[in-house]
Tab-separated table of C-alpha atoms in Angstrom:
chain	number	residue	atom	x	y	z
R	6	MET	CA	15.755	-48.022	-12.809
R	7	LEU	CA	12.155	-47.014	-12.208
R	8	ASN	CA	9.602	-49.323	-13.810
R	9	LEU	CA	6.763	-46.893	-14.517
R	10	ARG	CA	4.096	-46.625	-17.185
R	11	VAL	CA	2.028	-43.694	-18.455
R	12	ASN	CA	-1.186	-43.086	-16.428
R	13	GLN	CA	0.163	-45.059	-13.464
R	14	ILE	CA	-0.658	-43.406	-10.124
R	15	VAL	CA	2.178	-43.377	-7.601
R	16	MET	CA	2.585	-41.989	-4.082
R	17	ALA	CA	5.566	-39.868	-3.066
R	18	LYS	CA	6.442	-38.369	0.323
R	19	LEU	CA	7.444	-34.702	0.425
R	20	ILE	CA	10.887	-34.466	2.043
R	21	GLU	CA	11.995	-30.884	1.400
R	22	LEU	CA	10.648	-27.552	0.113
R	23	GLN	CA	13.152	-25.617	-2.027
R	24	ASN	CA	13.475	-21.804	-2.186
R	25	ASP	CA	12.794	-21.858	-5.938
R	26	GLY	CA	9.389	-23.500	-5.384
R	27	SER	CA	10.494	-26.998	-6.341
R	28	VAL	CA	10.123	-29.909	-3.929
R	29	ILE	CA	12.144	-32.999	-3.062
R	30	VAL	CA	10.089	-36.177	-2.738
R	31	SER	CA	10.934	-39.720	-1.729
R	32	PHE	CA	9.677	-42.245	-4.248
R	33	GLN	CA	10.574	-45.957	-4.451
R	34	GLY	CA	13.712	-45.414	-2.364
R	35	ARG	CA	14.915	-42.489	-4.497
R	36	LEU	CA	14.888	-38.748	-3.998
R	37	LEU	CA	13.400	-36.797	-6.897
R	38	ARG	CA	13.349	-33.035	-7.377
R	39	LEU	CA	10.045	-31.892	-8.849
R	40	LYS	CA	9.195	-28.513	-10.297
R	41	ASN	CA	5.906	-27.368	-8.783
R	42	GLU	CA	3.904	-25.783	-11.607
R	43	SER	CA	0.685	-25.669	-9.600
R	44	ASN	CA	-0.546	-23.185	-7.027
R	45	GLN	CA	-0.780	-26.055	-4.560
R	46	LYS	CA	0.976	-25.552	-1.223
R	47	PHE	CA	2.598	-28.620	0.293
R	48	LYS	CA	3.742	-29.540	3.795
R	49	LEU	CA	6.784	-31.537	4.871
R	50	GLY	CA	5.916	-35.211	5.271
R	51	GLU	CA	2.829	-34.924	3.077
R	52	MET	CA	2.032	-37.842	0.770
R	53	ILE	CA	1.411	-36.692	-2.807
R	54	ALA	CA	-0.481	-38.741	-5.411
R	55	LEU	CA	1.160	-38.358	-8.827
R	56	VAL	CA	0.152	-39.591	-12.270
R	57	VAL	CA	2.935	-40.574	-14.678
R	58	THR	CA	2.455	-38.542	-17.886
R	59	ALA	CA	5.688	-39.593	-19.650
R	60	THR	CA	8.552	-42.002	-18.975
R	61	LYS	CA	11.308	-40.512	-21.192
R	62	PRO	CA	11.850	-37.948	-19.831
R	63	LEU	CA	10.018	-38.826	-16.629
R	64	ARG	CA	7.095	-36.458	-15.990
R	65	PHE	CA	4.292	-36.398	-13.453
R	66	ARG	CA	1.177	-34.388	-12.748
R	67	LEU	CA	-0.778	-34.237	-9.530
R	68	ALA	CA	-3.563	-36.800	-9.384
R	69	GLN	CA	-6.873	-35.066	-10.072
R	70	SER	CA	-9.069	-33.946	-7.242
R	71	LYS	CA	-12.181	-31.784	-7.288
R	72	SER	CA	-10.188	-28.608	-6.630
R	73	LEU	CA	-6.892	-29.420	-8.371
R	74	ARG	CA	-6.275	-29.292	-12.124
R	75	SER	CA	-2.630	-28.156	-12.443
R	76	GLY	CA	0.540	-30.199	-12.585
R	77	LEU	CA	3.665	-30.945	-10.645
R	78	ASN	CA	6.266	-31.892	-13.225
R	79	ILE	CA	9.726	-33.398	-13.292
R	80	ASN	CA	12.200	-34.027	-16.092
R	81	ILE	CA	15.003	-36.531	-15.530
């Protein structure tokens, strides 16, 4: 079980790019499929900073940067 809290920032490694635009990331020894709702392009092996926005269901958004305001979300 993942022990996460809202607003926690976590790092995930991008493992696979899916044809439907979703991505597979490695996080705390688990593989998670995330729906990419941003216009952000990712590369294999890239480390992605995510902010936990909800724990039930589990949801993330990309950590804010100067040029990034959209989200990368997952429901489990």
